[in-house]
Amino acid sequence: CEALVLQAEGKALATYGKESGINVVPVSSVKVVDGEIVLVNYFFGQTLSNIEENPVVSLACWKGLEGYQIKALARYETEGERFEEIKTWIKEILPERVVKGIVVLTPTAVFDVSANATRAGKEVIE
């Protein structure tokens, strides 16, 4: 699952807030650190508001017809060692981008969403 998250052609983060309802946004810069998935906030608006209200999120990642849905608890960080490491990483690969913060996802469940009748919808145990 970690390899697909990092090599995915597409990634989308779903959040939910009482006022806004469901919100889904594409995500680009992603790292996996100590079993947690780190997403970089460049432009999050409604996404961040929803995470602050309700930390239960879902990240879908796919490559071709293979993919996973990762249900997770999210927390937002704007300081600390991990935040500084991510800022340094982004400065090296995307120097024009400004890192506003990071969303750290702690997975609670992983489901296979591949276009395959025997795999689709099955919980993945890792």
PDB file of C-alpha atoms in Angstrom:
ATOM      1  CA  CYS A   1       0.000   0.000   0.000  1.00  0.00           C
ATOM      2  CA  GLU A   2       2.829   2.450   0.867  1.00  0.00           C
ATOM      3  CA  ALA A   3       4.392   2.045  -2.582  1.00  0.00           C
ATOM      4  CA  LEU A   4       1.094   2.784  -4.323  1.00  0.00           C
ATOM      5  CA  VAL A   5       0.521   5.879  -2.168  1.00  0.00           C
ATOM      6  CA  LEU A   6       3.925   7.241  -3.170  1.00  0.00           C
ATOM      7  CA  GLN A   7       3.724   6.218  -6.846  1.00  0.00           C
ATOM      8  CA  ALA A   8       0.030   6.950  -7.403  1.00  0.00           C
ATOM      9  CA  GLU A   9      -1.008   8.736 -10.578  1.00  0.00           C
ATOM     10  CA  GLY A  10      -3.910  10.273  -8.689  1.00  0.00           C
ATOM     11  CA  LYS A  11      -4.635  11.065  -5.052  1.00  0.00           C
ATOM     12  CA  ALA A  12      -7.740  12.682  -3.558  1.00  0.00           C
ATOM     13  CA  LEU A  13      -8.511  13.590   0.050  1.00  0.00           C
ATOM     14  CA  ALA A  14     -12.114  13.579   1.269  1.00  0.00           C
ATOM     15  CA  THR A  15     -13.187  15.526   4.353  1.00  0.00           C
ATOM     16  CA  TYR A  16     -16.547  16.355   5.919  1.00  0.00           C
ATOM     17  CA  GLY A  17     -17.875  19.347   7.817  1.00  0.00           C
ATOM     18  CA  LYS A  18     -21.399  20.044   9.113  1.00  0.00           C
ATOM     19  CA  GLU A  19     -21.703  23.331   7.222  1.00  0.00           C
ATOM     20  CA  SER A  20     -19.872  22.409   4.021  1.00  0.00           C
ATOM     21  CA  GLY A  21     -20.730  18.726   3.717  1.00  0.00           C
ATOM     22  CA  ILE A  22     -18.348  16.499   1.770  1.00  0.00           C
ATOM     23  CA  ASN A  23     -15.244  18.111   0.295  1.00  0.00           C
ATOM     24  CA  VAL A  24     -12.780  16.313  -2.008  1.00  0.00           C
ATOM     25  CA  VAL A  25      -9.493  17.785  -3.248  1.00  0.00           C
ATOM     26  CA  PRO A  26      -6.543  16.470  -5.228  1.00  0.00           C
ATOM     27  CA  VAL A  27      -3.280  16.178  -3.303  1.00  0.00           C
ATOM     28  CA  SER A  28       0.209  16.158  -4.741  1.00  0.00           C
ATOM     29  CA  SER A  29       3.152  16.209  -2.339  1.00  0.00           C
ATOM     30  CA  VAL A  30       2.997  13.118  -0.132  1.00  0.00           C
ATOM     31  CA  LYS A  31       5.439  11.262   2.128  1.00  0.00           C
ATOM     32  CA  VAL A  32       5.028   8.197   4.322  1.00  0.00           C
ATOM     33  CA  VAL A  33       6.862   8.522   7.650  1.00  0.00           C
ATOM     34  CA  ASP A  34       6.693   5.922  10.435  1.00  0.00           C
ATOM     35  CA  GLY A  35       3.446   4.474   9.084  1.00  0.00           C
ATOM     36  CA  GLU A  36       1.756   7.858   8.816  1.00  0.00           C
ATOM     37  CA  ILE A  37       0.934   9.642   5.575  1.00  0.00           C
ATOM     38  CA  VAL A  38       2.028  13.273   5.379  1.00  0.00           C
ATOM     39  CA  LEU A  39       0.239  15.630   2.970  1.00  0.00           C
ATOM     40  CA  VAL A  40       1.523  19.133   2.265  1.00  0.00           C
ATOM     41  CA  ASN A  41      -0.829  22.095   2.564  1.00  0.00           C
ATOM     42  CA  TYR A  42      -0.236  24.714  -0.110  1.00  0.00           C
ATOM     43  CA  PHE A  43      -3.835  25.744  -0.799  1.00  0.00           C
ATOM     44  CA  PHE A  44      -6.180  23.967   1.645  1.00  0.00           C
ATOM     45  CA  GLY A  45      -9.155  26.143   2.548  1.00  0.00           C
ATOM     46  CA  GLN A  46     -12.349  24.204   3.149  1.00  0.00           C
ATOM     47  CA  THR A  47     -10.295  21.033   3.564  1.00  0.00           C
ATOM     48  CA  LEU A  48      -8.459  22.485   6.552  1.00  0.00           C
ATOM     49  CA  SER A  49     -11.672  23.833   8.111  1.00  0.00           C
ATOM     50  CA  ASN A  50     -13.250  20.397   7.801  1.00  0.00           C
ATOM     51  CA  ILE A  51     -10.224  18.634   9.336  1.00  0.00           C
ATOM     52  CA  GLU A  52     -10.260  21.033  12.284  1.00  0.00           C
ATOM     53  CA  GLU A  53     -13.968  20.275  12.824  1.00  0.00           C
ATOM     54  CA  ASN A  54     -13.859  16.553  12.024  1.00  0.00           C
ATOM     55  CA  PRO A  55     -10.523  14.704  11.842  1.00  0.00           C
ATOM     56  CA  VAL A  56     -12.001  11.585  10.180  1.00  0.00           C
ATOM     57  CA  VAL A  57     -10.867  11.619   6.519  1.00  0.00           C
ATOM     58  CA  SER A  58     -10.395   9.315   3.557  1.00  0.00           C
ATOM     59  CA  LEU A  59      -7.526   9.312   1.072  1.00  0.00           C
ATOM     60  CA  ALA A  60      -7.966   7.547  -2.260  1.00  0.00           C
ATOM     61  CA  CYS A  61      -4.878   6.777  -4.358  1.00  0.00           C
ATOM     62  CA  TRP A  62      -4.699   4.932  -7.636  1.00  0.00           C
ATOM     63  CA  LYS A  63      -2.471   3.989 -10.522  1.00  0.00           C
ATOM     64  CA  GLY A  64      -4.234   2.685 -13.583  1.00  0.00           C
ATOM     65  CA  LEU A  65      -6.979   0.354 -12.378  1.00  0.00           C
ATOM     66  CA  GLU A  66      -5.318  -0.389  -9.018  1.00  0.00           C
ATOM     67  CA  GLY A  67      -6.047   1.638  -5.938  1.00  0.00           C
ATOM     68  CA  TYR A  68      -6.670   1.966  -2.226  1.00  0.00           C
ATOM     69  CA  GLN A  69      -8.946   3.944   0.033  1.00  0.00           C
ATOM     70  CA  ILE A  70      -7.256   4.798   3.308  1.00  0.00           C
ATOM     71  CA  LYS A  71      -9.517   5.834   6.151  1.00  0.00           C
ATOM     72  CA  ALA A  72      -7.591   7.864   8.688  1.00  0.00           C
ATOM     73  CA  LEU A  73      -7.525  10.344  11.526  1.00  0.00           C
ATOM     74  CA  ALA A  74      -5.954  13.644  10.512  1.00  0.00           C
ATOM     75  CA  ARG A  75      -4.073  16.232  12.490  1.00  0.00           C
ATOM     76  CA  TYR A  76      -2.711  19.527  11.254  1.00  0.00           C
ATOM     77  CA  GLU A  77       0.800  20.716  12.110  1.00  0.00           C
ATOM     78  CA  THR A  78       2.475  24.061  11.467  1.00  0.00           C
ATOM     79  CA  GLU A  79       5.586  23.574  13.588  1.00  0.00           C
ATOM     80  CA  GLY A  80       7.893  20.911  14.916  1.00  0.00           C
ATOM     81  CA  GLU A  81      10.578  18.609  13.587  1.00  0.00           C
ATOM     82  CA  ARG A  82       8.438  16.820  10.972  1.00  0.00           C
ATOM     83  CA  PHE A  83       7.045  20.116   9.687  1.00  0.00           C
ATOM     84  CA  GLU A  84      10.586  21.515   9.297  1.00  0.00           C
ATOM     85  CA  GLU A  85      11.743  18.335   7.507  1.00  0.00           C
ATOM     86  CA  ILE A  86       8.852  18.595   5.044  1.00  0.00           C
ATOM     87  CA  LYS A  87       9.543  22.296   4.416  1.00  0.00           C
ATOM     88  CA  THR A  88      13.177  21.434   3.609  1.00  0.00           C
ATOM     89  CA  TRP A  89      12.098  18.601   1.274  1.00  0.00           C
ATOM     90  CA  ILE A  90       9.648  20.829  -0.606  1.00  0.00           C
ATOM     91  CA  LYS A  91      12.208  23.632  -0.906  1.00  0.00           C
ATOM     92  CA  GLU A  92      14.503  21.149  -2.691  1.00  0.00           C
ATOM     93  CA  ILE A  93      11.903  19.784  -5.135  1.00  0.00           C
ATOM     94  CA  LEU A  94       9.427  22.676  -5.522  1.00  0.00           C
ATOM     95  CA  PRO A  95      11.248  25.858  -4.454  1.00  0.00           C
ATOM     96  CA  GLU A  96       8.426  28.112  -5.691  1.00  0.00           C
ATOM     97  CA  ARG A  97       5.878  26.549  -3.310  1.00  0.00           C
ATOM     98  CA  VAL A  98       5.111  27.827   0.196  1.00  0.00           C
ATOM     99  CA  VAL A  99       4.338  25.157   2.780  1.00  0.00           C
ATOM    100  CA  LYS A 100       1.565  26.471   5.035  1.00  0.00           C
ATOM    101  CA  GLY A 101       1.349  23.303   7.104  1.00  0.00           C
ATOM    102  CA  ILE A 102       1.145  19.530   6.920  1.00  0.00           C
ATOM    103  CA  VAL A 103      -1.733  17.128   7.386  1.00  0.00           C
ATOM    104  CA  VAL A 104      -0.611  13.943   9.098  1.00  0.00           C
ATOM    105  CA  LEU A 105      -2.869  10.945   8.501  1.00  0.00           C
ATOM    106  CA  THR A 106      -2.876   8.001  10.895  1.00  0.00           C
ATOM    107  CA  PRO A 107      -4.536   5.152   8.975  1.00  0.00           C
ATOM    108  CA  THR A 108      -7.415   3.347  10.694  1.00  0.00           C
ATOM    109  CA  ALA A 109      -8.437   1.059   7.797  1.00  0.00           C
ATOM    110  CA  VAL A 110      -7.315   0.365   4.226  1.00  0.00           C
ATOM    111  CA  PHE A 111      -9.599  -0.916   1.471  1.00  0.00           C
ATOM    112  CA  ASP A 112      -8.759  -2.154  -2.003  1.00  0.00           C
ATOM    113  CA  VAL A 113     -10.665  -0.148  -4.634  1.00  0.00           C
ATOM    114  CA  SER A 114      -9.061  -1.765  -7.673  1.00  0.00           C
ATOM    115  CA  ALA A 115     -11.170  -2.531 -10.718  1.00  0.00           C
ATOM    116  CA  ASN A 116     -11.107  -6.245  -9.924  1.00  0.00           C
ATOM    117  CA  ALA A 117     -14.190  -8.231  -8.917  1.00  0.00           C
ATOM    118  CA  THR A 118     -12.307 -10.395  -6.409  1.00  0.00           C
ATOM    119  CA  ARG A 119     -10.429  -7.517  -4.722  1.00  0.00           C
ATOM    120  CA  ALA A 120     -12.657  -4.429  -4.855  1.00  0.00           C
ATOM    121  CA  GLY A 121     -14.040  -3.354  -1.509  1.00  0.00           C
ATOM    122  CA  LYS A 122     -11.997  -5.797   0.558  1.00  0.00           C
ATOM    123  CA  GLU A 123     -10.220  -4.532   3.623  1.00  0.00           C
ATOM    124  CA  VAL A 124      -6.462  -4.807   3.311  1.00  0.00           C
ATOM    125  CA  ILE A 125      -4.580  -6.013   6.364  1.00  0.00           C
ATOM    126  CA  GLU A 126      -1.031  -4.707   6.658  1.00  0.00           C
TER     127      GLU A 126
END
